[in-house]
Amino acid sequence: MTELKLAQLPDRMPIKLAIAIPPGLNDALGDYAEAYKETYGRSETVTDLIPFMLQAFLESDRAFAKRRARR
């Protein structure tokens, strides 16, 4: 089984946010959703995955964490 950086999503209540993304990013997100399904045996939409991907990215950014800690 493939190891993904993003763990399986918990139960959640989503908040909607509208954004525009380039076509290439949309394709990559669709591919990631497919990899997620293959890894966890559970289909999730791209719109459900994106918030958790952003959260994981922000949590892994050390410079950003230091900046937030100074607040």
PDB file of N, CA and C in Angstrom:
ATOM      1  N   MET A   1       0.841  -1.176   0.000  1.00  0.00           N
ATOM      2  CA  MET A   1       0.000   0.000   0.000  1.00  0.00           C
ATOM      3  C   MET A   1       0.892   1.248   0.000  1.00  0.00           C
ATOM      4  N   THR A   2       0.484   2.256  -0.742  1.00  0.00           N
ATOM      5  CA  THR A   2       1.218   3.518  -0.828  1.00  0.00           C
ATOM      6  C   THR A   2       1.052   4.315   0.449  1.00  0.00           C
ATOM      7  N   GLU A   3       2.143   4.938   0.902  1.00  0.00           N
ATOM      8  CA  GLU A   3       2.088   5.823   2.059  1.00  0.00           C
ATOM      9  C   GLU A   3       1.902   7.246   1.567  1.00  0.00           C
ATOM     10  N   LEU A   4       0.844   7.908   1.999  1.00  0.00           N
ATOM     11  CA  LEU A   4       0.607   9.302   1.650  1.00  0.00           C
ATOM     12  C   LEU A   4       0.952  10.180   2.839  1.00  0.00           C
ATOM     13  N   LYS A   5       1.364  11.403   2.577  1.00  0.00           N
ATOM     14  CA  LYS A   5       1.662  12.358   3.640  1.00  0.00           C
ATOM     15  C   LYS A   5       0.382  12.691   4.423  1.00  0.00           C
ATOM     16  N   LEU A   6      -0.740  12.736   3.727  1.00  0.00           N
ATOM     17  CA  LEU A   6      -2.013  13.060   4.357  1.00  0.00           C
ATOM     18  C   LEU A   6      -2.645  11.799   4.935  1.00  0.00           C
ATOM     19  N   ALA A   7      -2.935  11.798   6.233  1.00  0.00           N
ATOM     20  CA  ALA A   7      -3.595  10.661   6.881  1.00  0.00           C
ATOM     21  C   ALA A   7      -5.072  10.627   6.485  1.00  0.00           C
ATOM     22  N   GLN A   8      -5.738   9.526   6.807  1.00  0.00           N
ATOM     23  CA  GLN A   8      -7.160   9.415   6.506  1.00  0.00           C
ATOM     24  C   GLN A   8      -7.920  10.511   7.239  1.00  0.00           C
ATOM     25  N   LEU A   9      -8.890  11.120   6.565  1.00  0.00           N
ATOM     26  CA  LEU A   9      -9.617  12.252   7.131  1.00  0.00           C
ATOM     27  C   LEU A   9     -10.529  11.829   8.277  1.00  0.00           C
ATOM     28  N   PRO A  10     -10.636  12.670   9.314  1.00  0.00           N
ATOM     29  CA  PRO A  10     -11.578  12.408  10.401  1.00  0.00           C
ATOM     30  C   PRO A  10     -12.979  12.852   9.988  1.00  0.00           C
ATOM     31  N   ASP A  11     -13.972  12.527  10.796  1.00  0.00           N
ATOM     32  CA  ASP A  11     -15.307  13.076  10.568  1.00  0.00           C
ATOM     33  C   ASP A  11     -15.220  14.581  10.760  1.00  0.00           C
ATOM     34  N   ARG A  12     -15.982  15.335   9.965  1.00  0.00           N
ATOM     35  CA  ARG A  12     -15.872  16.789  10.050  1.00  0.00           C
ATOM     36  C   ARG A  12     -17.115  17.484   9.519  1.00  0.00           C
ATOM     37  N   MET A  13     -17.238  18.755   9.882  1.00  0.00           N
ATOM     38  CA  MET A  13     -18.301  19.618   9.385  1.00  0.00           C
ATOM     39  C   MET A  13     -17.613  20.698   8.551  1.00  0.00           C
ATOM     40  N   PRO A  14     -17.697  20.640   7.209  1.00  0.00           N
ATOM     41  CA  PRO A  14     -16.959  21.572   6.372  1.00  0.00           C
ATOM     42  C   PRO A  14     -17.537  22.989   6.364  1.00  0.00           C
ATOM     43  N   ILE A  15     -16.650  23.941   6.133  1.00  0.00           N
ATOM     44  CA  ILE A  15     -17.009  25.337   5.907  1.00  0.00           C
ATOM     45  C   ILE A  15     -16.621  25.636   4.465  1.00  0.00           C
ATOM     46  N   LYS A  16     -17.509  26.237   3.704  1.00  0.00           N
ATOM     47  CA  LYS A  16     -17.241  26.454   2.287  1.00  0.00           C
ATOM     48  C   LYS A  16     -16.424  27.723   2.056  1.00  0.00           C
ATOM     49  N   LEU A  17     -15.481  27.607   1.107  1.00  0.00           N
ATOM     50  CA  LEU A  17     -14.645  28.709   0.667  1.00  0.00           C
ATOM     51  C   LEU A  17     -14.455  28.542  -0.833  1.00  0.00           C
ATOM     52  N   ALA A  18     -14.743  29.575  -1.610  1.00  0.00           N
ATOM     53  CA  ALA A  18     -14.606  29.493  -3.063  1.00  0.00           C
ATOM     54  C   ALA A  18     -13.240  30.027  -3.483  1.00  0.00           C
ATOM     55  N   ILE A  19     -12.520  29.231  -4.310  1.00  0.00           N
ATOM     56  CA  ILE A  19     -11.233  29.652  -4.858  1.00  0.00           C
ATOM     57  C   ILE A  19     -11.173  29.268  -6.331  1.00  0.00           C
ATOM     58  N   ALA A  20     -10.284  29.905  -7.067  1.00  0.00           N
ATOM     59  CA  ALA A  20     -10.031  29.540  -8.458  1.00  0.00           C
ATOM     60  C   ALA A  20      -8.628  28.945  -8.521  1.00  0.00           C
ATOM     61  N   ILE A  21      -8.485  27.811  -9.207  1.00  0.00           N
ATOM     62  CA  ILE A  21      -7.181  27.158  -9.321  1.00  0.00           C
ATOM     63  C   ILE A  21      -6.885  26.886 -10.799  1.00  0.00           C
ATOM     64  N   PRO A  22      -5.597  26.808 -11.138  1.00  0.00           N
ATOM     65  CA  PRO A  22      -5.254  26.511 -12.531  1.00  0.00           C
ATOM     66  C   PRO A  22      -5.604  25.059 -12.889  1.00  0.00           C
ATOM     67  N   PRO A  23      -5.828  24.805 -14.176  1.00  0.00           N
ATOM     68  CA  PRO A  23      -6.203  23.454 -14.610  1.00  0.00           C
ATOM     69  C   PRO A  23      -5.214  22.368 -14.198  1.00  0.00           C
ATOM     70  N   GLY A  24      -3.927  22.662 -14.246  1.00  0.00           N
ATOM     71  CA  GLY A  24      -2.927  21.654 -13.873  1.00  0.00           C
ATOM     72  C   GLY A  24      -3.041  21.254 -12.419  1.00  0.00           C
ATOM     73  N   LEU A  25      -3.314  22.230 -11.551  1.00  0.00           N
ATOM     74  CA  LEU A  25      -3.497  21.922 -10.133  1.00  0.00           C
ATOM     75  C   LEU A  25      -4.759  21.104  -9.933  1.00  0.00           C
ATOM     76  N   ASN A  26      -5.801  21.424 -10.663  1.00  0.00           N
ATOM     77  CA  ASN A  26      -7.035  20.642 -10.573  1.00  0.00           C
ATOM     78  C   ASN A  26      -6.787  19.188 -10.955  1.00  0.00           C
ATOM     79  N   ASP A  27      -6.006  18.979 -12.007  1.00  0.00           N
ATOM     80  CA  ASP A  27      -5.673  17.612 -12.427  1.00  0.00           C
ATOM     81  C   ASP A  27      -4.887  16.887 -11.340  1.00  0.00           C
ATOM     82  N   ALA A  28      -3.901  17.573 -10.757  1.00  0.00           N
ATOM     83  CA  ALA A  28      -3.080  16.964  -9.708  1.00  0.00           C
ATOM     84  C   ALA A  28      -3.925  16.623  -8.485  1.00  0.00           C
ATOM     85  N   LEU A  29      -4.856  17.495  -8.131  1.00  0.00           N
ATOM     86  CA  LEU A  29      -5.729  17.225  -6.986  1.00  0.00           C
ATOM     87  C   LEU A  29      -6.630  16.018  -7.260  1.00  0.00           C
ATOM     88  N   GLY A  30      -7.109  15.901  -8.475  1.00  0.00           N
ATOM     89  CA  GLY A  30      -7.907  14.732  -8.850  1.00  0.00           C
ATOM     90  C   GLY A  30      -7.088  13.449  -8.753  1.00  0.00           C
ATOM     91  N   ASP A  31      -5.828  13.512  -9.191  1.00  0.00           N
ATOM     92  CA  ASP A  31      -4.936  12.363  -9.074  1.00  0.00           C
ATOM     93  C   ASP A  31      -4.691  12.016  -7.607  1.00  0.00           C
ATOM     94  N   TYR A  32      -4.543  13.041  -6.757  1.00  0.00           N
ATOM     95  CA  TYR A  32      -4.317  12.802  -5.333  1.00  0.00           C
ATOM     96  C   TYR A  32      -5.553  12.143  -4.709  1.00  0.00           C
ATOM     97  N   ALA A  33      -6.728  12.604  -5.094  1.00  0.00           N
ATOM     98  CA  ALA A  33      -7.962  12.002  -4.573  1.00  0.00           C
ATOM     99  C   ALA A  33      -8.039  10.529  -4.953  1.00  0.00           C
ATOM    100  N   GLU A  34      -7.589  10.194  -6.149  1.00  0.00           N
ATOM    101  CA  GLU A  34      -7.577   8.792  -6.580  1.00  0.00           C
ATOM    102  C   GLU A  34      -6.568   7.988  -5.764  1.00  0.00           C
ATOM    103  N   ALA A  35      -5.387   8.563  -5.513  1.00  0.00           N
ATOM    104  CA  ALA A  35      -4.379   7.889  -4.689  1.00  0.00           C
ATOM    105  C   ALA A  35      -4.904   7.690  -3.266  1.00  0.00           C
ATOM    106  N   TYR A  36      -5.627   8.669  -2.749  1.00  0.00           N
ATOM    107  CA  TYR A  36      -6.233   8.567  -1.422  1.00  0.00           C
ATOM    108  C   TYR A  36      -7.212   7.388  -1.390  1.00  0.00           C
ATOM    109  N   LYS A  37      -8.046   7.292  -2.417  1.00  0.00           N
ATOM    110  CA  LYS A  37      -9.026   6.197  -2.499  1.00  0.00           C
ATOM    111  C   LYS A  37      -8.328   4.841  -2.547  1.00  0.00           C
ATOM    112  N   GLU A  38      -7.265   4.738  -3.336  1.00  0.00           N
ATOM    113  CA  GLU A  38      -6.519   3.484  -3.443  1.00  0.00           C
ATOM    114  C   GLU A  38      -5.838   3.133  -2.115  1.00  0.00           C
ATOM    115  N   THR A  39      -5.373   4.144  -1.399  1.00  0.00           N
ATOM    116  CA  THR A  39      -4.671   3.926  -0.139  1.00  0.00           C
ATOM    117  C   THR A  39      -5.612   3.542   0.992  1.00  0.00           C
ATOM    118  N   TYR A  40      -6.723   4.249   1.113  1.00  0.00           N
ATOM    119  CA  TYR A  40      -7.614   4.059   2.258  1.00  0.00           C
ATOM    120  C   TYR A  40      -8.908   3.317   1.934  1.00  0.00           C
ATOM    121  N   GLY A  41      -9.148   3.035   0.647  1.00  0.00           N
ATOM    122  CA  GLY A  41     -10.361   2.319   0.272  1.00  0.00           C
ATOM    123  C   GLY A  41     -11.618   3.131   0.490  1.00  0.00           C
ATOM    124  N   ARG A  42     -11.449   4.424   0.522  1.00  0.00           N
ATOM    125  CA  ARG A  42     -12.573   5.323   0.784  1.00  0.00           C
ATOM    126  C   ARG A  42     -12.446   6.529  -0.128  1.00  0.00           C
ATOM    127  N   SER A  43     -13.488   6.812  -0.875  1.00  0.00           N
ATOM    128  CA  SER A  43     -13.474   7.931  -1.808  1.00  0.00           C
ATOM    129  C   SER A  43     -13.775   9.239  -1.077  1.00  0.00           C
ATOM    130  N   GLU A  44     -12.958  10.251  -1.323  1.00  0.00           N
ATOM    131  CA  GLU A  44     -13.180  11.602  -0.785  1.00  0.00           C
ATOM    132  C   GLU A  44     -13.094  12.578  -1.950  1.00  0.00           C
ATOM    133  N   THR A  45     -13.913  13.592  -1.934  1.00  0.00           N
ATOM    134  CA  THR A  45     -13.854  14.594  -2.987  1.00  0.00           C
ATOM    135  C   THR A  45     -12.627  15.482  -2.794  1.00  0.00           C
ATOM    136  N   VAL A  46     -12.213  16.095  -3.881  1.00  0.00           N
ATOM    137  CA  VAL A  46     -11.096  17.036  -3.815  1.00  0.00           C
ATOM    138  C   VAL A  46     -11.427  18.152  -2.832  1.00  0.00           C
ATOM    139  N   THR A  47     -12.659  18.636  -2.860  1.00  0.00           N
ATOM    140  CA  THR A  47     -13.033  19.736  -1.960  1.00  0.00           C
ATOM    141  C   THR A  47     -12.994  19.311  -0.497  1.00  0.00           C
ATOM    142  N   ASP A  48     -13.184  18.031  -0.208  1.00  0.00           N
ATOM    143  CA  ASP A  48     -13.054  17.549   1.169  1.00  0.00           C
ATOM    144  C   ASP A  48     -11.597  17.361   1.572  1.00  0.00           C
ATOM    145  N   LEU A  49     -10.741  17.020   0.614  1.00  0.00           N
ATOM    146  CA  LEU A  49      -9.324  16.800   0.906  1.00  0.00           C
ATOM    147  C   LEU A  49      -8.545  18.102   1.085  1.00  0.00           C
ATOM    148  N   ILE A  50      -8.875  19.118   0.301  1.00  0.00           N
ATOM    149  CA  ILE A  50      -8.086  20.355   0.281  1.00  0.00           C
ATOM    150  C   ILE A  50      -7.873  20.976   1.659  1.00  0.00           C
ATOM    151  N   PRO A  51      -8.888  21.132   2.516  1.00  0.00           N
ATOM    152  CA  PRO A  51      -8.628  21.762   3.822  1.00  0.00           C
ATOM    153  C   PRO A  51      -7.587  21.007   4.649  1.00  0.00           C
ATOM    154  N   PHE A  52      -7.608  19.697   4.591  1.00  0.00           N
ATOM    155  CA  PHE A  52      -6.668  18.896   5.367  1.00  0.00           C
ATOM    156  C   PHE A  52      -5.273  18.940   4.750  1.00  0.00           C
ATOM    157  N   MET A  53      -5.212  19.048   3.426  1.00  0.00           N
ATOM    158  CA  MET A  53      -3.927  19.214   2.760  1.00  0.00           C
ATOM    159  C   MET A  53      -3.311  20.560   3.139  1.00  0.00           C
ATOM    160  N   LEU A  54      -4.125  21.606   3.147  1.00  0.00           N
ATOM    161  CA  LEU A  54      -3.630  22.927   3.545  1.00  0.00           C
ATOM    162  C   LEU A  54      -3.180  22.933   5.001  1.00  0.00           C
ATOM    163  N   GLN A  55      -3.948  22.298   5.855  1.00  0.00           N
ATOM    164  CA  GLN A  55      -3.585  22.222   7.269  1.00  0.00           C
ATOM    165  C   GLN A  55      -2.255  21.493   7.446  1.00  0.00           C
ATOM    166  N   ALA A  56      -2.089  20.373   6.761  1.00  0.00           N
ATOM    167  CA  ALA A  56      -0.835  19.613   6.848  1.00  0.00           C
ATOM    168  C   ALA A  56       0.336  20.449   6.333  1.00  0.00           C
ATOM    169  N   PHE A  57       0.116  21.185   5.257  1.00  0.00           N
ATOM    170  CA  PHE A  57       1.170  22.041   4.716  1.00  0.00           C
ATOM    171  C   PHE A  57       1.564  23.112   5.724  1.00  0.00           C
ATOM    172  N   LEU A  58       0.576  23.802   6.289  1.00  0.00           N
ATOM    173  CA  LEU A  58       0.877  24.866   7.257  1.00  0.00           C
ATOM    174  C   LEU A  58       1.571  24.323   8.499  1.00  0.00           C
ATOM    175  N   GLU A  59       1.157  23.160   8.965  1.00  0.00           N
ATOM    176  CA  GLU A  59       1.774  22.559  10.152  1.00  0.00           C
ATOM    177  C   GLU A  59       3.211  22.116   9.885  1.00  0.00           C
ATOM    178  N   SER A  60       3.554  21.853   8.629  1.00  0.00           N
ATOM    179  CA  SER A  60       4.908  21.411   8.311  1.00  0.00           C
ATOM    180  C   SER A  60       5.843  22.574   7.952  1.00  0.00           C
ATOM    181  N   ASP A  61       5.322  23.784   7.882  1.00  0.00           N
ATOM    182  CA  ASP A  61       6.122  24.958   7.517  1.00  0.00           C
ATOM    183  C   ASP A  61       6.708  25.577   8.790  1.00  0.00           C
ATOM    184  N   ARG A  62       7.968  25.299   9.047  1.00  0.00           N
ATOM    185  CA  ARG A  62       8.613  25.742  10.287  1.00  0.00           C
ATOM    186  C   ARG A  62       8.695  27.260  10.395  1.00  0.00           C
ATOM    187  N   ALA A  63       9.000  27.929   9.307  1.00  0.00           N
ATOM    188  CA  ALA A  63       9.086  29.390   9.337  1.00  0.00           C
ATOM    189  C   ALA A  63       7.732  29.991   9.694  1.00  0.00           C
ATOM    190  N   PHE A  64       6.677  29.435   9.150  1.00  0.00           N
ATOM    191  CA  PHE A  64       5.333  29.927   9.461  1.00  0.00           C
ATOM    192  C   PHE A  64       4.996  29.658  10.927  1.00  0.00           C
ATOM    193  N   ALA A  65       5.345  28.487  11.419  1.00  0.00           N
ATOM    194  CA  ALA A  65       5.081  28.151  12.830  1.00  0.00           C
ATOM    195  C   ALA A  65       5.806  29.123  13.759  1.00  0.00           C
ATOM    196  N   LYS A  66       7.050  29.452  13.450  1.00  0.00           N
ATOM    197  CA  LYS A  66       7.799  30.413  14.267  1.00  0.00           C
ATOM    198  C   LYS A  66       7.136  31.778  14.236  1.00  0.00           C
ATOM    199  N   ARG A  67       6.707  32.196  13.070  1.00  0.00           N
ATOM    200  CA  ARG A  67       6.026  33.491  12.922  1.00  0.00           C
ATOM    201  C   ARG A  67       4.748  33.525  13.754  1.00  0.00           C
ATOM    202  N   ARG A  68       3.966  32.465  13.700  1.00  0.00           N
ATOM    203  CA  ARG A  68       2.715  32.415  14.479  1.00  0.00           C
ATOM    204  C   ARG A  68       2.985  32.392  15.971  1.00  0.00           C
ATOM    205  N   ALA A  69       4.067  31.738  16.369  1.00  0.00           N
ATOM    206  CA  ALA A  69       4.404  31.646  17.792  1.00  0.00           C
ATOM    207  C   ALA A  69       4.780  33.007  18.366  1.00  0.00           C
ATOM    208  N   ARG A  70       5.267  33.919  17.529  1.00  0.00           N
ATOM    209  CA  ARG A  70       5.647  35.264  17.995  1.00  0.00           C
ATOM    210  C   ARG A  70       4.437  36.157  18.216  1.00  0.00           C
ATOM    211  N   ARG A  71       3.277  35.764  17.739  1.00  0.00           N
ATOM    212  CA  ARG A  71       2.081  36.600  17.902  1.00  0.00           C
ATOM    213  C   ARG A  71       1.634  36.661  19.327  1.00  0.00           C
TER     214      ARG A  71
END
